[in-house]
Amino acid sequence: MKWIDMHCDTLSELKKVEKRCSGEMQESNQGMHKNGLCVDIERLSRGGAEAQFFACYVNAAEYPENGAVYPGNGAAYPGERRAYNWNSAYRAVQEMLEYAHQQASSPRSFPGCLVYEAENGRNTAGILTVEEGGVLDGDLERLDDLYERDVRLITLTWNYENCIGYPNSRNRSVMEKGLTHFGKEVVERMNDMGMLIDVSHLSDGGFRDCIRYSRLPVVASHSNARSLCSHPRNLSDEMLRALGEKGGVAGVNFYSAFLSEGGAADLDDIAAHTAWMIRKAGEDSVALGTDFDGFEPDSLPAGIQGVQDMDRVWDAMRRRGITPRQIDKIAFENAARVISEVCHLSFPFI
């Protein structure tokens, strides 16, 4: 079965490995082509993946302004504002983009995506994204730079307030805040350029603003159903309906904390969220957004360890009563439609 995954953090994790090894990759780690993480080109190719979205993720807390040291993961307390060095974070994104191009088989063979060839000769398209719109730092020209480097999706926020808007939060006053004036300019400019607007991690108020101000479909690249798991990173039924009416898609996330209230999830939880999202957003608005390599391996649902196990996901969906036609849409067609409509990239890429 062919499929598209709209979010993984493999690229960012590989860059961390490279730094730890002082530039010398471990013998068992051949970068994006073969590694010990959840995603690599060899397994994507064997598993039927047509395209994989690779996120350039940065945690702003790792780039504090003026050398400040923040405790824990750097998350701000309610009402607290922290200064981050967005220029340093932007340079980190540029380094990840350069690495992704170096790893590609034919870096410029198709505008807007990279081409990765596996040992079996089968190609997988790599679509680059940025997970933290704060790296724009109020400068729309950085969008042009990212576009030229083949970025076709930006997750507007991660877990911190930035120049675009506010993150998801259990603090209702934060959760209701919308896009900044600059954030609305970003939405308009991304529409003009053909870049996907990603509302995963965004506040509810920011989500509503994206639905209102975007002329094109928006995506929640890796978010689940809040009615089944009440984490604020997930989407409410109202949000799922709005996303579907906008023509967008939500990518089902495999992180157990977003699948199950108890934090321990299995393949049936993935299928349950998928079925719920179909009912609320429509069968044309659900896709995959695994979030592979975006969390610790022990937070994966029981029964899945990486892209090599995707057949188990389809089996779980069938057991839940999701039809073969619906599975085809979730696996490939819905994401392909949005990519074509917004980014003007049509399948087959390669």
Tab-separated table of C-alpha atoms in Angstrom:
chain	number	residue	atom	x	y	z
A	1	MET	CA	0.000	0.000	0.000
A	2	LYS	CA	1.322	3.448	-0.870
A	3	TRP	CA	1.230	6.089	1.825
A	4	ILE	CA	2.361	9.561	2.912
A	5	ASP	CA	3.403	10.509	6.440
A	6	MET	CA	3.014	14.220	7.149
A	7	HIS	CA	5.363	14.453	10.128
A	8	CYS	CA	8.470	12.845	11.569
A	9	ASP	CA	11.428	14.259	13.515
A	10	THR	CA	14.039	11.890	12.082
A	11	LEU	CA	16.037	14.627	10.375
A	12	SER	CA	16.411	16.571	13.622
A	13	GLU	CA	17.393	13.439	15.539
A	14	LEU	CA	20.032	12.526	12.946
A	15	LYS	CA	21.616	15.951	13.285
A	16	LYS	CA	21.829	15.394	17.049
A	17	VAL	CA	23.556	12.048	16.452
A	18	GLU	CA	25.997	13.691	14.058
A	19	LYS	CA	26.932	16.319	16.646
A	20	ARG	CA	27.379	13.737	19.408
A	21	CYS	CA	29.703	11.771	17.127
A	22	SER	CA	31.743	14.886	16.300
A	23	GLY	CA	30.842	14.596	12.640
A	24	GLU	CA	31.677	10.882	12.393
A	25	MET	CA	28.518	8.831	12.042
A	26	GLN	CA	28.430	5.513	13.843
A	27	GLU	CA	29.049	2.578	11.511
A	28	SER	CA	25.467	1.338	11.982
A	29	ASN	CA	24.063	4.767	11.155
A	30	GLN	CA	24.112	5.751	7.490
A	31	GLY	CA	22.072	8.884	7.953
A	32	MET	CA	18.678	9.151	6.361
A	33	HIS	CA	19.207	6.033	4.246
A	34	LYS	CA	19.694	3.501	7.037
A	35	ASN	CA	19.693	4.062	10.804
A	36	GLY	CA	18.454	2.766	14.134
A	37	LEU	CA	15.629	5.297	14.466
A	38	CYS	CA	11.972	4.825	13.521
A	39	VAL	CA	12.382	6.102	9.957
A	40	ASP	CA	14.906	5.597	7.190
A	41	ILE	CA	14.767	5.516	3.401
A	42	GLU	CA	15.346	1.768	3.097
A	43	ARG	CA	12.359	0.903	5.297
A	44	LEU	CA	10.181	3.650	3.791
A	45	SER	CA	10.858	2.216	0.349
A	46	ARG	CA	10.176	-1.386	1.363
A	47	GLY	CA	6.980	-0.297	3.125
A	48	GLY	CA	5.506	1.522	0.143
A	49	ALA	CA	5.940	5.135	1.261
A	50	GLU	CA	5.475	7.586	-1.598
A	51	ALA	CA	6.484	10.618	0.466
A	52	GLN	CA	7.759	11.433	3.936
A	53	PHE	CA	7.576	14.893	5.491
A	54	PHE	CA	10.839	15.568	7.360
A	55	ALA	CA	10.625	18.267	10.032
A	56	CYS	CA	13.442	20.654	10.878
A	57	TYR	CA	12.506	20.975	14.537
A	58	VAL	CA	14.090	23.420	16.954
A	59	ASN	CA	13.382	23.878	20.651
A	60	ALA	CA	13.663	27.589	21.373
A	61	ALA	CA	14.715	26.878	24.963
A	62	GLU	CA	18.007	25.532	23.605
A	63	TYR	CA	18.722	28.993	22.159
A	64	PRO	CA	18.195	31.436	25.040
A	65	GLU	CA	18.973	35.113	24.546
A	66	ASN	CA	22.087	36.460	26.273
A	67	GLY	CA	23.137	33.007	27.460
A	68	ALA	CA	20.305	32.646	29.978
A	69	VAL	CA	19.743	29.167	31.382
A	70	TYR	CA	16.164	27.925	31.713
A	71	PRO	CA	15.240	24.986	33.940
A	72	GLY	CA	13.622	21.826	32.608
A	73	ASN	CA	12.395	21.977	29.028
A	74	GLY	CA	12.265	25.759	29.032
A	75	ALA	CA	8.459	25.999	29.107
A	76	ALA	CA	7.293	29.391	30.313
A	77	TYR	CA	5.146	29.864	33.371
A	78	PRO	CA	1.706	31.511	32.860
A	79	GLY	CA	2.217	35.178	32.091
A	80	GLU	CA	5.989	34.799	31.783
A	81	ARG	CA	7.770	35.979	28.644
A	82	ARG	CA	11.202	34.664	27.767
A	83	ALA	CA	13.692	35.884	25.226
A	84	TYR	CA	15.034	33.373	22.745
A	85	ASN	CA	17.820	33.783	20.231
A	86	TRP	CA	15.795	33.155	17.091
A	87	ASN	CA	18.773	33.871	14.846
A	88	SER	CA	20.624	30.925	16.351
A	89	ALA	CA	17.544	28.756	16.002
A	90	TYR	CA	17.219	29.798	12.356
A	91	ARG	CA	20.845	28.856	11.689
A	92	ALA	CA	20.123	25.433	13.171
A	93	VAL	CA	17.227	25.032	10.712
A	94	GLN	CA	19.491	26.028	7.827
A	95	GLU	CA	22.026	23.390	8.893
A	96	MET	CA	19.303	20.713	8.929
A	97	LEU	CA	18.120	21.736	5.473
A	98	GLU	CA	21.672	21.541	4.151
A	99	TYR	CA	22.065	18.077	5.672
A	100	ALA	CA	18.796	16.895	4.083
A	101	HIS	CA	19.984	18.062	0.665
A	102	GLN	CA	23.347	16.373	1.104
A	103	GLN	CA	21.609	13.096	1.915
A	104	ALA	CA	19.310	13.259	-1.118
A	105	SER	CA	20.051	11.245	-4.260
A	106	SER	CA	19.065	14.062	-6.624
A	107	PRO	CA	18.737	17.249	-4.569
A	108	ARG	CA	17.350	19.453	-7.332
A	109	SER	CA	15.590	16.861	-9.474
A	110	PHE	CA	12.091	18.040	-8.601
A	111	PRO	CA	11.335	21.554	-7.306
A	112	GLY	CA	9.711	21.426	-3.901
A	113	CYS	CA	10.786	17.957	-2.827
A	114	LEU	CA	13.927	15.899	-2.511
A	115	VAL	CA	14.430	12.469	-4.025
A	116	TYR	CA	15.803	9.639	-1.896
A	117	GLU	CA	16.712	6.401	-3.646
A	118	ALA	CA	16.834	3.149	-1.708
A	119	GLU	CA	19.126	0.191	-2.360
A	120	ASN	CA	16.280	-1.522	-4.184
A	121	GLY	CA	16.173	1.354	-6.671
A	122	ARG	CA	12.779	2.588	-5.505
A	123	ASN	CA	12.490	6.306	-4.785
A	124	THR	CA	10.733	8.099	-1.924
A	125	ALA	CA	9.971	11.806	-2.025
A	126	GLY	CA	11.164	13.881	0.908
A	127	ILE	CA	9.158	17.017	1.723
A	128	LEU	CA	10.895	19.428	4.087
A	129	THR	CA	9.144	21.307	6.874
A	130	VAL	CA	10.026	23.663	9.716
A	131	GLU	CA	8.567	22.920	13.138
A	132	GLU	CA	8.752	26.303	14.896
A	133	GLY	CA	7.629	29.373	12.981
A	134	GLY	CA	9.375	31.561	15.523
A	135	VAL	CA	12.557	31.213	13.458
A	136	LEU	CA	11.069	33.797	11.074
A	137	ASP	CA	11.618	36.332	13.870
A	138	GLY	CA	9.279	38.872	12.269
A	139	ASP	CA	11.014	38.733	8.870
A	140	LEU	CA	8.871	37.653	5.910
A	141	GLU	CA	11.970	37.416	3.717
A	142	ARG	CA	12.951	34.305	5.658
A	143	LEU	CA	9.903	32.622	4.122
A	144	ASP	CA	11.449	33.198	0.698
A	145	ASP	CA	14.734	31.693	1.881
A	146	LEU	CA	13.009	28.626	3.306
A	147	TYR	CA	10.951	28.170	0.147
A	148	GLU	CA	14.098	28.295	-1.988
A	149	ARG	CA	15.533	25.578	0.240
A	150	ASP	CA	12.470	23.400	-0.593
A	151	VAL	CA	10.500	23.906	2.635
A	152	ARG	CA	6.813	23.419	1.848
A	153	LEU	CA	5.214	23.352	5.311
A	154	ILE	CA	5.700	25.408	8.462
A	155	THR	CA	4.315	24.472	11.862
A	156	LEU	CA	3.483	27.984	13.068
A	157	THR	CA	4.372	27.430	16.727
A	158	TRP	CA	5.903	24.761	18.859
A	159	ASN	CA	5.399	25.048	22.632
A	160	TYR	CA	6.286	28.712	23.068
A	161	GLU	CA	4.865	32.087	22.201
A	162	ASN	CA	6.539	33.487	19.099
A	163	CYS	CA	6.199	36.244	16.514
A	164	ILE	CA	3.316	34.384	14.837
A	165	GLY	CA	1.129	33.442	17.774
A	166	TYR	CA	0.661	31.310	20.854
A	167	PRO	CA	1.015	27.587	21.559
A	168	ASN	CA	-1.498	25.063	22.808
A	169	SER	CA	-1.784	25.330	26.567
A	170	ARG	CA	-3.769	24.168	29.570
A	171	ASN	CA	-3.962	27.851	30.500
A	172	ARG	CA	-7.254	29.005	28.967
A	173	SER	CA	-6.117	32.627	28.641
A	174	VAL	CA	-3.190	31.493	26.495
A	175	MET	CA	-5.252	28.939	24.598
A	176	GLU	CA	-7.754	31.571	23.444
A	177	LYS	CA	-5.137	33.962	22.053
A	178	GLY	CA	-4.968	34.178	18.276
A	179	LEU	CA	-2.427	35.080	15.642
A	180	THR	CA	-0.379	38.253	15.895
A	181	HIS	CA	-0.553	40.860	13.152
A	182	PHE	CA	2.646	39.379	11.751
A	183	GLY	CA	1.121	35.903	12.019
A	184	LYS	CA	-1.741	36.951	9.768
A	185	GLU	CA	0.774	38.317	7.266
A	186	VAL	CA	2.570	34.956	7.375
A	187	VAL	CA	-0.667	33.109	6.600
A	188	GLU	CA	-1.338	35.367	3.615
A	189	ARG	CA	2.214	35.085	2.326
A	190	MET	CA	2.272	31.289	2.695
A	191	ASN	CA	-0.957	31.104	0.688
A	192	ASP	CA	0.645	33.172	-2.056
A	193	MET	CA	3.791	31.027	-2.111
A	194	GLY	CA	2.146	27.629	-1.978
A	195	MET	CA	3.283	26.557	1.499
A	196	LEU	CA	1.193	24.417	3.826
A	197	ILE	CA	0.064	26.129	7.040
A	198	ASP	CA	0.358	23.655	9.920
A	199	VAL	CA	-1.793	24.314	13.002
A	200	SER	CA	-0.471	21.446	15.134
A	201	HIS	CA	0.897	22.925	18.398
A	202	LEU	CA	-1.071	26.161	17.842
A	203	SER	CA	-3.525	27.627	20.358
A	204	ASP	CA	-7.248	27.194	19.733
A	205	GLY	CA	-7.499	30.922	19.023
A	206	GLY	CA	-4.671	30.685	16.518
A	207	PHE	CA	-6.368	27.705	14.868
A	208	ARG	CA	-9.573	29.676	14.426
A	209	ASP	CA	-7.636	32.590	12.928
A	210	CYS	CA	-5.948	30.268	10.413
A	211	ILE	CA	-9.331	28.885	9.379
A	212	ARG	CA	-10.617	32.441	9.016
A	213	TYR	CA	-7.697	34.107	7.242
A	214	SER	CA	-6.269	31.345	5.059
A	215	ARG	CA	-7.682	31.223	1.531
A	216	LEU	CA	-6.447	27.638	1.132
A	217	PRO	CA	-6.804	24.438	3.165
A	218	VAL	CA	-4.706	24.210	6.314
A	219	VAL	CA	-3.366	21.067	7.967
A	220	ALA	CA	-2.819	19.729	11.453
A	221	SER	CA	0.140	17.588	10.487
A	222	HIS	CA	0.293	15.522	13.698
A	223	SER	CA	-2.722	15.898	16.000
A	224	ASN	CA	-5.430	13.570	17.336
A	225	ALA	CA	-8.988	13.830	18.714
A	226	ARG	CA	-9.416	15.722	21.980
A	227	SER	CA	-12.694	13.916	22.693
A	228	LEU	CA	-10.786	10.630	23.028
A	229	CYS	CA	-7.697	12.049	24.758
A	230	SER	CA	-8.062	15.455	26.375
A	231	HIS	CA	-4.522	16.697	25.797
A	232	PRO	CA	-4.593	20.313	24.495
A	233	ARG	CA	-2.371	19.276	21.572
A	234	ASN	CA	-5.321	17.380	20.158
A	235	LEU	CA	-8.224	18.853	18.179
A	236	SER	CA	-11.745	19.338	19.496
A	237	ASP	CA	-14.717	18.047	17.508
A	238	GLU	CA	-15.482	21.631	16.471
A	239	MET	CA	-11.924	22.063	15.204
A	240	LEU	CA	-12.046	18.787	13.295
A	241	ARG	CA	-15.278	19.865	11.592
A	242	ALA	CA	-13.805	23.251	10.711
A	243	LEU	CA	-10.689	21.630	9.299
A	244	GLY	CA	-12.788	19.324	7.146
A	245	GLU	CA	-14.994	22.162	5.901
A	246	LYS	CA	-11.824	24.075	4.962
A	247	GLY	CA	-10.656	21.139	2.852
A	248	GLY	CA	-7.700	20.452	5.119
A	249	VAL	CA	-6.419	17.290	6.763
A	250	ALA	CA	-5.372	16.128	10.221
A	251	GLY	CA	-2.526	13.613	10.498
A	252	VAL	CA	-3.068	10.913	13.115
A	253	ASN	CA	-0.254	11.073	15.687
A	254	PHE	CA	1.307	7.897	17.158
A	255	TYR	CA	2.513	9.452	20.440
A	256	SER	CA	0.858	7.472	23.237
A	257	ALA	CA	0.264	10.567	25.389
A	258	PHE	CA	-1.939	11.953	22.588
A	259	LEU	CA	-3.723	8.623	22.060
A	260	SER	CA	-4.657	7.492	25.547
A	261	GLU	CA	-5.524	9.290	28.780
A	262	GLY	CA	-3.445	6.753	30.681
A	263	GLY	CA	-0.428	7.277	28.444
A	264	ALA	CA	-0.144	3.606	27.442
A	265	ALA	CA	-1.570	3.080	23.961
A	266	ASP	CA	-1.770	0.333	21.365
A	267	LEU	CA	-2.634	-0.047	17.701
A	268	ASP	CA	-6.357	-0.045	18.457
A	269	ASP	CA	-6.012	3.451	19.946
A	270	ILE	CA	-4.575	4.669	16.631
A	271	ALA	CA	-7.548	3.113	14.846
A	272	ALA	CA	-10.021	4.549	17.362
A	273	HIS	CA	-8.750	8.101	16.854
A	274	THR	CA	-8.796	7.588	13.102
A	275	ALA	CA	-12.423	6.407	13.142
A	276	TRP	CA	-13.477	9.320	15.381
A	277	MET	CA	-11.713	11.858	13.198
A	278	ILE	CA	-13.429	10.419	10.117
A	279	ARG	CA	-16.815	10.918	11.798
A	280	LYS	CA	-16.089	14.512	12.784
A	281	ALA	CA	-13.885	15.851	9.952
A	282	GLY	CA	-14.991	13.528	7.142
A	283	GLU	CA	-13.181	10.702	5.395
A	284	ASP	CA	-11.477	13.182	3.041
A	285	SER	CA	-9.785	15.024	5.915
A	286	VAL	CA	-7.820	12.378	7.827
A	287	ALA	CA	-4.224	11.459	7.000
A	288	LEU	CA	-1.075	10.178	8.734
A	289	GLY	CA	1.207	12.279	10.930
A	290	THR	CA	3.066	9.637	12.894
A	291	ASP	CA	5.460	11.943	14.780
A	292	PHE	CA	8.016	9.121	14.553
A	293	ASP	CA	11.307	10.016	16.276
A	294	GLY	CA	9.610	12.967	17.976
A	295	PHE	CA	9.468	11.211	21.343
A	296	GLU	CA	11.110	8.386	23.261
A	297	PRO	CA	10.667	4.877	21.788
A	298	ASP	CA	8.893	3.643	24.924
A	299	SER	CA	6.103	6.146	24.147
A	300	LEU	CA	5.224	4.322	20.925
A	301	PRO	CA	1.978	2.335	20.981
A	302	ALA	CA	2.399	-1.361	21.722
A	303	GLY	CA	2.874	-3.269	18.481
A	304	ILE	CA	4.711	-0.626	16.467
A	305	GLN	CA	8.362	0.357	16.494
A	306	GLY	CA	8.778	2.236	13.234
A	307	VAL	CA	7.776	2.504	9.594
A	308	GLN	CA	8.434	-1.211	9.102
A	309	ASP	CA	5.242	-1.892	11.081
A	310	MET	CA	2.776	0.188	9.049
A	311	ASP	CA	0.936	-2.913	7.812
A	312	ARG	CA	-0.128	-3.480	11.426
A	313	VAL	CA	-1.698	-0.010	11.448
A	314	TRP	CA	-3.788	-0.781	8.366
A	315	ASP	CA	-4.867	-4.098	9.951
A	316	ALA	CA	-5.966	-2.303	13.126
A	317	MET	CA	-7.997	0.150	11.063
A	318	ARG	CA	-9.726	-2.709	9.251
A	319	ARG	CA	-10.611	-4.339	12.569
A	320	ARG	CA	-12.205	-1.034	13.615
A	321	GLY	CA	-14.481	-1.141	10.591
A	322	ILE	CA	-12.653	1.482	8.550
A	323	THR	CA	-13.256	0.507	4.945
A	324	PRO	CA	-10.510	-0.255	2.409
A	325	ARG	CA	-11.539	2.849	0.457
A	326	GLN	CA	-11.231	5.008	3.557
A	327	ILE	CA	-7.838	3.495	4.382
A	328	ASP	CA	-6.604	4.377	0.884
A	329	LYS	CA	-7.673	7.969	1.500
A	330	ILE	CA	-6.033	8.129	4.926
A	331	ALA	CA	-2.834	6.486	3.768
A	332	PHE	CA	-2.295	8.490	0.599
A	333	GLU	CA	-5.088	10.261	-1.237
A	334	ASN	CA	-6.068	12.950	1.270
A	335	ALA	CA	-2.515	14.154	1.861
A	336	ALA	CA	-1.761	13.988	-1.872
A	337	ARG	CA	-4.804	16.143	-2.628
A	338	VAL	CA	-3.818	18.875	-0.173
A	339	ILE	CA	-0.202	18.844	-1.313
A	340	SER	CA	-1.371	19.265	-4.901
A	341	GLU	CA	-3.906	21.977	-4.109
A	342	VAL	CA	-1.635	24.108	-1.926
A	343	CYS	CA	1.918	23.323	-3.061
A	344	HIS	CA	1.144	22.462	-6.696
A	345	LEU	CA	3.133	19.238	-6.367
A	346	SER	CA	1.423	16.389	-8.174
A	347	PHE	CA	1.986	12.680	-7.806
A	348	PRO	CA	3.873	10.784	-8.910
A	349	PHE	CA	6.712	13.141	-7.999
A	350	ILE	CA	9.354	10.862	-9.395
